[in-house]
Coordinates of C-alpha atoms in Angstrom, one line a residue:
Chain A
M88 CA 11.0 -91.9 30.9
S89 CA 8.7 -91.7 28.7
N90 CA 7.0 -94.2 27.5
S91 CA 8.9 -93.8 23.7
E92 CA 12.5 -93.5 26.0
N93 CA 11.1 -97.1 28.1
M94 CA 10.4 -98.8 24.3
L95 CA 14.4 -98.0 23.5
D96 CA 15.8 -99.0 26.6
L97 CA 14.5 -102.0 26.3
N98 CA 15.1 -102.1 23.0
Q99 CA 19.2 -101.7 23.5
F100 CA 18.6 -103.8 26.8
R101 CA 17.0 -106.7 24.8
D102 CA 20.3 -106.3 22.6
H103 CA 22.3 -106.2 25.5
I104 CA 21.0 -109.9 26.1
H105 CA 21.0 -111.4 23.0
R106 CA 25.1 -110.1 22.6
Y107 CA 25.2 -112.3 26.3
L108 CA 23.7 -115.2 24.9
D109 CA 26.2 -115.1 22.6
D110 CA 29.0 -115.0 25.8
A111 CA 30.4 -111.6 23.3
L112 CA 29.4 -109.1 26.7
T113 CA 32.9 -108.1 28.8
E114 CA 32.6 -109.0 32.2
N115 CA 32.0 -105.6 33.0
E116 CA 29.5 -105.6 30.3
S117 CA 28.4 -109.0 32.7
L118 CA 27.6 -107.0 35.1
D119 CA 25.9 -103.8 34.0
L120 CA 23.7 -106.1 32.6
L121 CA 22.9 -108.2 35.9
K122 CA 23.1 -104.6 37.9
Q123 CA 20.7 -103.0 35.5
L124 CA 17.9 -106.1 37.0
E125 CA 17.8 -106.0 40.4
H126 CA 15.2 -103.2 39.8
S127 CA 13.7 -103.6 37.3
P128 CA 10.5 -106.1 36.3
E129 CA 10.2 -105.4 32.6
K130 CA 14.0 -105.4 32.0
S131 CA 13.8 -109.4 35.0
S132 CA 11.0 -110.8 33.1
L133 CA 12.3 -110.1 29.6
F134 CA 16.0 -110.8 30.5
A135 CA 13.7 -114.3 31.8
E136 CA 12.0 -115.3 28.9
M137 CA 14.8 -114.9 27.0
G138 CA 17.9 -116.8 28.5
T139 CA 15.3 -119.8 28.8
L140 CA 14.1 -119.9 25.6
D141 CA 17.6 -119.6 25.5
E142 CA 17.7 -123.2 26.9
L143 CA 15.2 -124.6 25.4
I144 CA 15.7 -124.2 21.5
A145 CA 19.0 -126.4 22.7
E146 CA 16.0 -129.2 24.1
A147 CA 13.2 -129.1 21.6
M148 CA 16.7 -128.8 18.7
P149 CA 16.4 -131.5 16.4
S150 CA 19.8 -133.6 16.7
V151 CA 20.5 -134.2 13.3
D152 CA 19.3 -131.4 11.1
Q153 CA 15.6 -133.2 9.6
S154 CA 15.3 -129.9 7.4
T155 CA 17.9 -132.0 4.9
G156 CA 18.7 -134.9 6.4
E157 CA 21.6 -134.1 6.3
L158 CA 24.3 -133.7 9.0
V159 CA 25.2 -129.8 8.7
H160 CA 29.2 -130.0 8.8
P161 CA 29.8 -130.0 5.2
N162 CA 32.0 -132.4 5.2
A163 CA 30.2 -135.2 6.4
S164 CA 29.0 -138.0 3.9
P165 CA 24.6 -137.9 4.2
V166 CA 23.9 -140.7 6.0
P167 CA 22.1 -143.7 3.8
M168 CA 18.6 -143.9 4.4
K169 CA 18.9 -147.8 4.1
K170 CA 21.6 -147.9 6.7
K171 CA 20.1 -145.6 9.6
H172 CA 17.1 -147.4 9.1
S173 CA 18.5 -151.4 9.4
L174 CA 21.2 -149.9 12.1
R175 CA 18.1 -148.3 13.9
T176 CA 16.3 -151.4 13.6
F177 CA 19.7 -153.6 14.8
V178 CA 20.3 -151.4 17.6
A179 CA 16.4 -151.3 19.1
A180 CA 16.2 -155.3 18.6
L181 CA 19.8 -156.6 19.9
A182 CA 19.8 -153.9 23.0
A183 CA 16.2 -152.1 24.5
S184 CA 18.3 -150.6 26.8
I185 CA 21.5 -148.7 24.8
V186 CA 19.9 -144.9 26.0
L187 CA 19.2 -142.5 22.8
V188 CA 22.7 -141.4 22.2
A189 CA 24.2 -144.1 21.9
T190 CA 21.4 -144.9 19.0
I191 CA 22.5 -141.5 17.3
T192 CA 26.5 -142.7 17.7
F193 CA 25.5 -145.4 15.2
L194 CA 22.9 -143.4 13.2
F195 CA 26.1 -141.7 11.6
F196 CA 28.7 -144.5 11.3
G197 CA 29.7 -144.4 7.4
A198 CA 28.0 -146.6 4.8
N199 CA 32.3 -149.1 4.2
D200 CA 34.2 -149.1 7.2
N201 CA 31.7 -149.2 9.4
K202 CA 33.6 -146.3 11.9
P203 CA 31.7 -143.5 13.7
I204 CA 32.6 -140.4 11.5
T205 CA 31.1 -138.8 14.9
T206 CA 30.5 -140.3 18.7
E207 CA 28.6 -137.7 21.5
V208 CA 29.5 -136.5 24.5
V209 CA 27.4 -138.3 26.8
H210 CA 28.1 -136.0 30.3
A211 CA 29.9 -133.2 30.3
A212 CA 30.5 -131.6 34.0
G213 CA 32.2 -128.2 34.0
A214 CA 33.9 -128.8 31.0
L215 CA 35.0 -126.1 28.5
W216 CA 36.4 -125.8 25.0
E217 CA 39.6 -123.8 24.7
D218 CA 37.2 -121.2 22.6
G219 CA 36.0 -120.7 26.0
N220 CA 32.5 -122.4 25.3
S221 CA 30.7 -125.3 27.5
V222 CA 30.9 -128.9 26.1
R223 CA 27.4 -129.9 26.4
N224 CA 25.5 -133.7 26.7
G225 CA 24.9 -134.8 22.9
Q226 CA 27.5 -132.7 20.8
R227 CA 28.7 -134.2 18.6
I228 CA 32.9 -135.4 18.4
E229 CA 34.1 -135.8 14.8
N230 CA 36.1 -138.4 13.9
G231 CA 40.1 -137.0 13.0
Q232 CA 40.1 -133.2 14.2
K233 CA 42.0 -132.2 17.1
H234 CA 39.7 -131.1 19.6
H235 CA 41.3 -129.0 23.2
L236 CA 39.6 -129.3 26.1
A237 CA 40.1 -126.3 28.2
Q238 CA 39.1 -127.7 31.8
G239 CA 37.0 -130.3 32.8
V240 CA 35.3 -133.5 32.4
V241 CA 33.8 -134.9 29.2
A242 CA 32.4 -138.6 29.0
V243 CA 32.1 -139.9 25.1
R244 CA 30.8 -143.5 24.3
F245 CA 32.5 -145.0 21.6
A246 CA 29.9 -147.3 19.1
D247 CA 31.5 -150.9 20.6
G248 CA 30.5 -150.4 23.7
T249 CA 33.5 -148.3 25.1
N250 CA 32.7 -145.6 27.4
V251 CA 36.6 -143.1 28.1
A252 CA 36.3 -140.2 30.3
I253 CA 38.5 -137.4 29.7
E254 CA 39.4 -134.7 31.7
G255 CA 40.3 -131.4 30.5
P256 CA 43.2 -129.2 29.6
A257 CA 43.4 -132.6 26.9
E258 CA 44.1 -132.7 23.5
F259 CA 42.4 -135.3 21.9
R260 CA 41.5 -137.2 18.4
I261 CA 38.7 -139.8 17.6
L262 CA 40.7 -141.9 15.1
G263 CA 38.2 -144.7 14.8
S264 CA 35.1 -146.9 16.7
A265 CA 37.9 -148.6 19.2
H266 CA 40.7 -146.0 19.3
L267 CA 41.8 -141.7 20.8
E268 CA 44.2 -140.6 20.0
L269 CA 45.1 -138.6 23.6
S270 CA 48.3 -136.5 23.5
L271 CA 47.2 -134.6 26.8
G272 CA 45.7 -134.8 29.8
V273 CA 43.3 -137.4 31.3
A274 CA 41.3 -140.4 30.4
T275 CA 39.8 -143.2 31.6
A276 CA 38.2 -145.9 30.3
H277 CA 35.6 -149.0 30.9
V278 CA 36.3 -151.9 28.0
P279 CA 33.5 -154.5 28.1
D280 CA 34.5 -157.5 27.6
S281 CA 32.7 -157.0 23.8
A282 CA 35.3 -154.7 22.7
K283 CA 38.4 -155.6 23.9
G284 CA 41.6 -154.6 21.8
F285 CA 40.5 -150.3 22.7
K286 CA 43.3 -148.4 21.8
I287 CA 44.4 -145.3 23.0
T288 CA 48.0 -143.8 21.8
S289 CA 50.1 -141.1 22.9
Q290 CA 53.4 -139.1 21.4
T291 CA 54.9 -142.6 23.2
A292 CA 52.7 -145.5 24.0
T293 CA 49.8 -147.4 22.9
V294 CA 47.9 -149.2 25.3
V295 CA 45.9 -151.3 24.2
D296 CA 43.2 -153.1 26.2
L297 CA 42.3 -156.6 27.3
G298 CA 38.5 -156.4 29.0
T299 CA 39.5 -153.5 31.9
D300 CA 38.9 -149.8 32.8
F301 CA 42.3 -148.1 33.0
G302 CA 43.3 -144.9 33.1
I303 CA 46.8 -143.0 31.6
R304 CA 48.0 -139.9 31.8
V305 CA 49.5 -138.0 29.4
S306 CA 51.8 -135.3 30.8
N307 CA 53.4 -132.2 28.0
D308 CA 57.4 -133.7 27.4
G309 CA 54.8 -136.8 25.7
K310 CA 56.1 -138.9 30.2
T311 CA 53.4 -141.6 29.9
D312 CA 51.3 -143.2 32.9
V313 CA 48.8 -145.8 32.8
A314 CA 47.2 -147.8 36.3
V315 CA 45.3 -151.1 35.2
F316 CA 42.1 -150.8 38.0
D317 CA 41.1 -154.1 36.8
G318 CA 42.1 -157.0 34.0
E319 CA 44.7 -156.3 32.0
V320 CA 46.0 -154.3 28.7
T321 CA 49.4 -154.1 27.8
V322 CA 51.9 -151.4 26.5
E323 CA 54.3 -150.2 24.1
R324 CA 57.0 -148.1 23.6
I325 CA 56.6 -146.2 20.4
G326 CA 58.1 -143.6 18.6
M327 CA 61.2 -145.0 18.1
G328 CA 63.7 -146.3 16.0
S329 CA 61.7 -149.8 15.3
E330 CA 65.7 -151.2 16.8
E331 CA 65.0 -149.8 20.2
R332 CA 61.1 -150.3 20.6
S333 CA 59.6 -152.9 23.1
N334 CA 57.6 -155.5 22.9
P335 CA 54.4 -155.3 24.2
K336 CA 54.4 -155.8 27.9
H337 CA 51.4 -156.5 29.7
V338 CA 49.7 -154.3 32.5
M339 CA 48.0 -156.5 35.5
E340 CA 45.3 -155.4 38.1
G341 CA 46.8 -152.9 41.0
E342 CA 50.1 -152.7 38.7
A343 CA 50.8 -149.2 37.6
I344 CA 53.6 -148.4 34.0
R345 CA 55.4 -145.5 33.1
V346 CA 56.3 -144.9 29.1
R347 CA 59.3 -141.2 28.9
R348 CA 60.6 -140.1 25.3
D349 CA 64.0 -139.9 26.5
R350 CA 64.1 -144.4 27.1
A351 CA 63.2 -146.9 25.6
T352 CA 61.7 -149.4 28.3
V353 CA 58.6 -148.7 29.9
E354 CA 59.1 -148.7 33.5
T355 CA 57.1 -150.2 36.7
V356 CA 56.1 -147.4 39.0
E357 CA 54.4 -147.1 42.1
Y358 CA 50.2 -148.1 41.7
D359 CA 48.9 -144.1 42.5
T360 CA 45.4 -143.0 41.0
T361 CA 45.1 -139.3 42.5
S362 CA 45.6 -138.4 38.7
F363 CA 42.3 -140.3 38.1
K364 CA 40.0 -139.8 40.5
N365 CA 37.1 -136.7 38.5
A366 CA 37.7 -139.4 35.7
W367 CA 37.1 -141.8 36.9
P368 CA 33.1 -142.5 38.3
V369 CA 32.5 -140.6 35.0
S370 CA 34.0 -143.5 33.1
S371 CA 32.1 -146.0 35.8
G372 CA 28.6 -144.8 35.5
V373 CA 28.2 -141.9 38.2
L374 CA 28.1 -138.8 36.7
Q375 CA 27.8 -136.9 40.3
T376 CA 28.1 -136.4 43.9
S377 CA 27.3 -134.4 46.8
G378 CA 27.1 -133.9 49.9
L379 CA 28.7 -137.0 51.7
L380 CA 29.4 -139.5 49.3
R381 CA 31.9 -140.2 47.4
F382 CA 32.5 -142.4 45.4
V383 CA 35.6 -145.0 46.1
D384 CA 38.8 -144.8 43.7
P385 CA 40.3 -147.6 41.3
G386 CA 42.6 -151.0 42.0
P387 CA 42.0 -154.5 43.5
K388 CA 42.1 -151.9 47.2
F389 CA 39.3 -150.7 47.1
I390 CA 36.1 -152.7 47.4
P391 CA 33.2 -153.9 50.4
G392 CA 35.6 -155.3 52.7
R393 CA 38.9 -153.4 52.2
Y394 CA 38.7 -150.3 52.2
E395 CA 36.4 -148.1 54.9
D396 CA 36.0 -144.9 55.1
S397 CA 34.8 -143.2 57.9
D398 CA 34.3 -139.6 57.2
H399 CA 32.0 -140.2 54.1
I400 CA 29.1 -142.5 52.4
L401 CA 31.1 -144.0 50.4
I402 CA 29.3 -145.6 46.3
F403 CA 31.7 -149.2 45.3
P404 CA 30.7 -150.3 41.9
E405 CA 30.2 -153.7 42.1
R406 CA 29.5 -155.8 39.3
R407 CA 29.1 -155.6 35.3
A408 CA 26.8 -156.8 32.0
I409 CA 24.8 -159.3 35.1
Q410 CA 21.4 -160.7 32.6
L411 CA 18.6 -161.7 35.7
K412 CA 17.6 -165.1 34.3
E413 CA 14.5 -164.5 36.9
P414 CA 12.3 -162.2 38.1
L415 CA 14.6 -160.0 40.6
A416 CA 12.9 -159.3 43.9
V417 CA 14.1 -155.4 44.9
D418 CA 12.8 -152.9 47.7
L419 CA 12.1 -150.1 45.8
N420 CA 11.3 -149.8 41.6
E421 CA 9.7 -146.4 40.9
P422 CA 10.3 -142.9 41.5
G423 CA 9.5 -141.7 45.3
E424 CA 10.2 -143.0 48.9
Y425 CA 11.9 -146.2 50.8
A426 CA 8.9 -147.2 52.6
R427 CA 7.7 -150.0 54.3
M428 CA 5.7 -152.6 51.4
R429 CA 2.2 -154.4 52.7
R430 CA 2.8 -158.0 51.4
D431 CA 1.3 -158.9 48.4
E432 CA 3.2 -155.3 46.9
V433 CA 6.2 -156.7 45.0
A434 CA 8.7 -155.0 43.1
H435 CA 10.5 -156.4 41.3
I436 CA 13.6 -156.1 37.4
E437 CA 12.2 -158.6 35.1
S438 CA 14.1 -160.9 34.2
K439 CA 16.4 -160.8 31.1
Q440 CA 17.2 -157.0 31.8
I441 CA 20.8 -156.8 31.8
I442 CA 22.0 -154.5 34.7
R443 CA 24.3 -153.4 36.8
S444 CA 25.9 -153.2 40.4
F445 CA 26.3 -150.7 43.1
L446 CA 27.5 -151.4 46.8
V447 CA 26.5 -147.1 48.7
Q448 CA 27.8 -148.0 51.7
L449 CA 26.9 -145.7 54.7
D450 CA 29.6 -145.3 57.6
P451 CA 29.7 -141.5 58.0
I452 CA 31.0 -141.1 61.7
G453 CA 33.3 -138.5 60.6
Q454 CA 31.8 -135.3 59.2
T455 CA 28.2 -136.1 60.6
E456 CA 26.1 -132.9 61.2
K457 CA 23.6 -132.5 64.7
F458 CA 20.6 -131.7 64.4
A459 CA 17.7 -129.7 66.8
D460 CA 16.7 -132.9 67.9
G461 CA 19.7 -134.2 68.8
K462 CA 20.3 -136.4 65.8
I463 CA 23.2 -136.9 63.8
H464 CA 21.6 -136.3 60.2
A465 CA 24.3 -137.1 57.3
F466 CA 22.8 -136.4 53.7
G467 CA 23.7 -137.1 50.1
Q468 CA 23.0 -136.7 46.6
I469 CA 24.0 -139.2 43.7
T470 CA 22.9 -139.2 40.0
F471 CA 24.6 -142.2 37.7
E472 CA 24.2 -142.3 34.2
R473 CA 22.3 -144.9 33.3
E474 CA 18.4 -144.9 34.6
I475 CA 18.6 -146.8 38.1
V476 CA 16.4 -149.9 37.7
G477 CA 16.0 -150.7 41.4
V478 CA 17.4 -150.0 45.3
I479 CA 18.6 -152.9 48.3
A480 CA 17.9 -152.4 51.0
N481 CA 16.3 -154.9 52.9
K482 CA 18.6 -157.2 55.1
A483 CA 17.8 -160.9 53.7
K484 CA 17.9 -159.6 50.1
L485 CA 20.9 -158.1 50.4
R486 CA 22.6 -160.5 51.7
A487 CA 20.3 -163.1 49.0
T488 CA 22.4 -160.8 46.0
D489 CA 25.8 -161.0 47.5
M490 CA 26.4 -164.0 45.1
L491 CA 24.6 -162.7 42.1
L492 CA 25.3 -158.9 42.3
G493 CA 28.6 -158.0 44.8
H494 CA 31.7 -157.6 44.3
P495 CA 33.6 -160.9 43.3
D496 CA 36.6 -160.5 45.9
A497 CA 35.0 -158.0 48.2
D498 CA 34.1 -159.9 52.4
Y499 CA 30.7 -158.7 52.9
G500 CA 31.3 -159.8 56.4
D501 CA 28.1 -160.4 59.3
H502 CA 27.9 -157.1 60.6
P503 CA 23.9 -155.3 61.2
R504 CA 22.8 -154.5 57.0
G505 CA 20.8 -152.7 54.8
L506 CA 18.2 -149.8 55.9
E507 CA 14.9 -150.3 57.0
P508 CA 12.4 -148.8 56.3
P509 CA 10.7 -146.0 57.8
R510 CA 6.7 -146.7 59.9
R511 CA 4.4 -143.8 59.1
D512 CA 4.6 -141.1 62.1
E513 CA 8.2 -142.6 63.1
T514 CA 10.4 -140.1 62.8
G515 CA 14.5 -140.1 63.2
R516 CA 15.1 -143.2 60.8
D517 CA 16.5 -143.1 57.6
S518 CA 15.9 -142.5 53.8
V519 CA 16.4 -143.1 50.3
I520 CA 14.4 -140.9 47.9
L521 CA 15.1 -141.9 43.6
T522 CA 14.0 -139.6 41.5
A523 CA 11.6 -139.4 39.1
D524 CA 14.5 -138.5 36.5
R525 CA 15.2 -142.5 37.2
R526 CA 19.0 -141.0 37.8
T527 CA 19.2 -139.5 41.1
L528 CA 19.9 -140.9 44.0
I529 CA 19.3 -138.3 47.2
I530 CA 20.1 -140.1 51.0
H531 CA 19.3 -139.3 54.1
L532 CA 21.3 -140.9 57.2
A533 CA 18.8 -139.4 60.1
A534 CA 21.4 -141.6 62.6
G535 CA 24.6 -142.4 62.7
S536 CA 24.4 -146.0 62.2
A537 CA 26.7 -148.4 62.0
V538 CA 27.9 -150.5 57.8
D539 CA 24.0 -149.4 57.1
Q540 CA 24.0 -150.2 52.6
L541 CA 21.9 -150.0 49.9
R542 CA 22.7 -151.9 46.5
V543 CA 21.5 -149.8 44.0
L544 CA 20.8 -151.6 40.4
V545 CA 21.3 -149.6 37.1
K546 CA 20.8 -150.0 33.1
D547 CA 23.2 -151.6 31.6
Chain B
M75 CA 5.0 -132.8 60.5
N76 CA 7.7 -134.3 62.4
Q77 CA 11.3 -132.7 61.2
T78 CA 12.5 -136.2 59.5
D79 CA 9.3 -135.9 57.5
T80 CA 9.9 -132.0 56.8
I81 CA 13.6 -133.3 55.5
K82 CA 11.5 -135.3 52.6
Q83 CA 9.0 -133.8 51.1
V84 CA 11.4 -130.5 50.6
A85 CA 14.1 -133.0 49.4
I86 CA 10.9 -134.5 47.0
K87 CA 9.6 -131.3 45.9
W88 CA 13.3 -130.4 45.0
T89 CA 13.9 -131.8 42.3
R90 CA 10.7 -130.9 41.0
I91 CA 12.0 -127.0 40.9
Q92 CA 15.3 -128.0 40.9
P93 CA 15.3 -128.0 36.3
S94 CA 13.5 -124.6 36.9
I95 CA 15.7 -123.2 39.5
G96 CA 19.0 -124.1 37.5
R97 CA 18.0 -121.9 34.6
F98 CA 18.0 -119.4 36.7
I99 CA 21.3 -119.9 37.9
R100 CA 23.0 -120.3 34.6
S101 CA 21.2 -117.0 33.2
F102 CA 23.2 -115.3 35.8
V103 CA 26.6 -118.4 35.6
R104 CA 27.3 -118.5 32.5
N105 CA 30.5 -120.5 32.9
R106 CA 28.7 -124.9 33.2
S107 CA 31.4 -125.2 35.7
D108 CA 30.7 -122.5 38.3
A109 CA 26.8 -122.8 38.1
E110 CA 26.6 -126.7 38.5
D111 CA 28.8 -126.0 41.7
V112 CA 26.0 -123.0 42.4
I113 CA 23.7 -125.5 42.2
Q114 CA 24.7 -127.8 44.5
E115 CA 25.1 -125.2 47.1
V116 CA 21.7 -124.6 46.8
A117 CA 20.5 -127.7 46.8
L118 CA 22.4 -128.3 50.2
N119 CA 20.9 -124.8 51.4
V120 CA 17.8 -125.8 50.7
L121 CA 17.9 -129.5 52.1
E122 CA 20.0 -128.0 55.9
S123 CA 17.5 -124.6 56.1
A124 CA 14.4 -128.2 55.9
D125 CA 13.6 -126.7 59.4
N126 CA 11.9 -123.4 58.1
Y127 CA 10.3 -124.0 55.3
D128 CA 6.3 -124.1 55.9
P129 CA 4.3 -126.3 54.1
K130 CA 1.6 -124.0 54.2
R131 CA 3.0 -121.6 51.9
P132 CA 4.7 -122.7 48.5
F133 CA 7.4 -124.1 47.7
S134 CA 8.6 -123.3 44.9
G135 CA 8.7 -118.8 46.7
W136 CA 10.8 -120.7 49.1
A137 CA 12.8 -122.3 47.4
F138 CA 13.9 -119.4 44.8
T139 CA 14.9 -117.1 47.0
I140 CA 17.4 -119.5 49.0
A141 CA 18.3 -120.0 45.0
R142 CA 18.3 -115.7 44.8
R143 CA 20.1 -115.7 48.3
T144 CA 23.1 -117.7 47.1
V145 CA 23.4 -116.6 43.7
T146 CA 23.8 -113.1 45.4
N147 CA 26.5 -114.1 47.5
H148 CA 28.4 -115.8 44.1
L149 CA 28.0 -113.3 41.9
R150 CA 29.5 -111.0 45.6
R151 CA 33.3 -113.3 45.9
R152 CA 32.5 -113.8 41.6
Y153 CA 32.8 -109.9 41.2
R154 CA 34.2 -108.9 44.4
D155 CA 32.2 -106.5 45.2
Q156 CA 30.5 -106.8 49.1
H157 CA 28.1 -103.9 47.9
L158 CA 27.4 -104.3 44.6
F159 CA 24.6 -106.1 45.1
G160 CA 21.8 -106.6 48.4
S161 CA 19.9 -109.0 49.8
E162 CA 17.1 -109.0 47.4
S163 CA 18.5 -108.7 44.7
F164 CA 16.8 -110.6 41.6
E165 CA 14.0 -110.9 43.1
H166 CA 11.4 -110.4 40.3
L167 CA 14.3 -112.6 38.5
A168 CA 13.2 -114.9 40.6
T169 CA 9.5 -114.5 40.3
A170 CA 9.5 -114.9 35.8
H171 CA 11.8 -117.7 36.7
Q172 CA 9.3 -119.3 38.6
N173 CA 6.0 -117.9 36.5
L174 CA 8.3 -119.5 33.3
N175 CA 8.7 -122.8 35.4
D176 CA 4.5 -123.2 34.4
R177 CA 4.7 -123.3 30.8
K178 CA 8.0 -124.7 30.2
D179 CA 6.8 -127.8 28.7
E180 CA 3.8 -126.0 26.6
M181 CA 7.0 -123.5 25.4
V182 CA 9.6 -126.3 24.3
D183 CA 6.4 -127.7 22.7
A184 CA 5.8 -124.6 20.6
L185 CA 9.9 -124.4 20.3
E186 CA 9.2 -127.5 18.7
Q187 CA 6.9 -126.1 16.0
C188 CA 8.2 -123.0 15.6
I189 CA 11.7 -125.0 14.4
A190 CA 10.6 -126.9 12.1
N191 CA 9.9 -123.6 10.5
V192 CA 13.0 -122.4 9.6
S193 CA 14.8 -123.8 7.5
G194 CA 17.9 -123.9 4.5
R195 CA 21.4 -121.3 6.2
N196 CA 18.7 -120.0 9.0
R197 CA 18.6 -123.7 10.4
K198 CA 22.3 -124.3 10.7
I199 CA 22.9 -122.1 12.3
L200 CA 20.6 -122.6 15.6
H201 CA 21.8 -126.9 15.0
L202 CA 25.4 -125.5 15.0
R203 CA 25.2 -122.5 18.0
Y204 CA 23.0 -125.1 20.1
R205 CA 23.4 -128.3 19.5
E206 CA 27.0 -129.1 18.6
G207 CA 27.7 -125.4 21.0
L208 CA 30.1 -123.7 18.4
A209 CA 30.4 -120.3 18.3
I210 CA 29.8 -117.2 16.6
K211 CA 33.3 -117.3 14.9
K212 CA 33.3 -121.2 14.4
I213 CA 30.2 -121.4 12.8
G214 CA 31.1 -118.2 10.2
E215 CA 33.8 -120.2 9.2
R216 CA 31.8 -123.6 9.3
L217 CA 29.4 -121.8 6.5
S218 CA 31.6 -119.5 4.9
M219 CA 29.7 -116.0 6.5
S220 CA 31.9 -113.0 8.6
A221 CA 30.7 -113.5 12.5
N222 CA 28.7 -110.4 12.3
A223 CA 26.5 -111.8 9.9
V224 CA 26.5 -115.2 11.3
T225 CA 24.9 -113.0 15.5
V226 CA 23.1 -110.4 13.3
A227 CA 21.3 -113.8 11.7
L228 CA 20.9 -115.5 15.9
H229 CA 19.7 -112.3 17.3
R230 CA 16.9 -112.2 14.6
L231 CA 16.6 -115.7 15.0
R232 CA 16.2 -115.4 18.6
D233 CA 13.8 -112.6 18.3
T234 CA 11.7 -114.7 15.3
L235 CA 10.7 -118.0 17.7
R236 CA 10.5 -116.1 20.7
S237 CA 7.3 -114.2 19.2
C238 CA 6.1 -117.4 17.4
V239 CA 6.6 -119.0 21.0
S240 CA 4.2 -116.1 22.0
N241 CA 2.0 -116.2 19.4
K242 CA 1.1 -119.7 19.7
L243 CA 0.9 -119.4 23.8
D244 CA -2.7 -118.4 23.8
Q245 CA -1.4 -115.4 21.2
S246 CA -0.5 -114.4 24.8
P247 CA 3.0 -112.4 25.4
I248 CA 5.3 -115.5 27.4
S249 CA 5.9 -111.8 29.9
M250 CA 5.4 -108.7 28.5
S251 CA 4.4 -107.3 25.9
D252 CA 6.9 -104.2 26.0
G253 CA 10.4 -105.0 23.8
G254 CA 8.3 -107.5 22.4
A255 CA 10.1 -109.8 18.9
G256 CA 11.6 -107.0 16.5

């Protein structure tokens, strides 16, 4: 091929890459493009460069269009600068630990009605909109507009602090700072005490939270199932004549109800959380697990001491919104590996920090692998939504923090607990690594020992 | 180094190289859900192959080799043609991603400066595409433009940004001089 032909070929290839990045190629065209990469360093370099830039543009783009100082959406009102600054200052002073996305959400408050114009996606896992576009972290969800989620899980944080995870296929609208309309699909919600009164409506029911965790599933025919994982909600039958409306029914933790279009009453049904197994970890603050790690099902049965699973490394949610009155000693609070510390080294979390706790229980008797050294190994990785501020693995520290950070109904027992840090040159010991982003733990269990435990503390 | 230490070293090094390997994988696997599955599969393959890692050799090359094989297997399954991709497929692409990884931070800095120079409707197109994740057609509806006009504008914007970033990175193209920004 001559130089000019080569240039023409590369230019045509570049146009193909553009269309590939637009998601505009057919499957055969995509395949043809990928096949061209196999033996061409030039095309591979161009493809890598354009693909990388395409990803980095999203990273480098500010979340608000700063060229105009306005939201891009033509229907959105410009954010008054005075309001922006006062809210920004207020948020910063009130809760330094609130993550940036939450702050951005606050920036979109309207000036008069105190409702957010938009809410932001704080996490998307395998999520696609109906038109095939990926849901992106940080993407804005506009108020009042119906959204069609084709698949995957999307986590949305409302301005009042409520976390809702929605699993597709789903149709939903955000109707205010504390109101979600779900006309199809599955959602789980964690509503902090400060946001009691958060409401989810379907075609047939209104669920009002009284400070809790709950799940809701809405079917095409309007059937609405609600299961309460913790706390209490009220459910009211809607959509019928006023004479047939039900009185609000109180539903407590471990209970479930069903509302059907053709029945006027709210039925009590068997508590079953199968529908919520994908969304529940996300609304609880655990974004991803891999290997043998598994987040426990929601409900009063699934707490330490009451539930065991010999095939997995379990993660239990324990306590939320605990404000430390004094510094708390931990075993790991910086990225790196859990290791033996010198006596003069003290890792701690500073007082006044507001934290949330999870218990990781390592009891993988079943699905483990034997390596060449004859020892049993188990791997797992867990990514939290919030920053990990400390890990407790020492037996004495675990016991000392059960009262403050343990689940109030759990039975932690008297059996051996915790993980001993490896000594230098010691082989065959357990390993826990906190990654540089402070949100992921990599756990390598080098021996099938009984009831090894870790307490993971994240910002709340 | 004993086996446990090797696994720990591999796990630590993996966390550093993971973003770059993620970009490599997403360049093939456009569906985010599938891409996440493939990244997880690579992570497990890396950990399970830790015994084979020679610490005297660069980790990135070793990890990219595993990623390349995993992606190749994924594409064979995806396109249901066992003979479509050879075992050494995409070696050049993996090398290109490794090289880009070293300059990623510089590229983001340069991009921020280049994006700051984009204004008006082009800026809105960038925002709608990259922050809001809208499809071309939806962007056209928002901005009262035809889908074709949005496509042309977006392609020009990408080329312009690529050229701008190349110029800022020591006046040298990021990876190649041919087929440059037009």
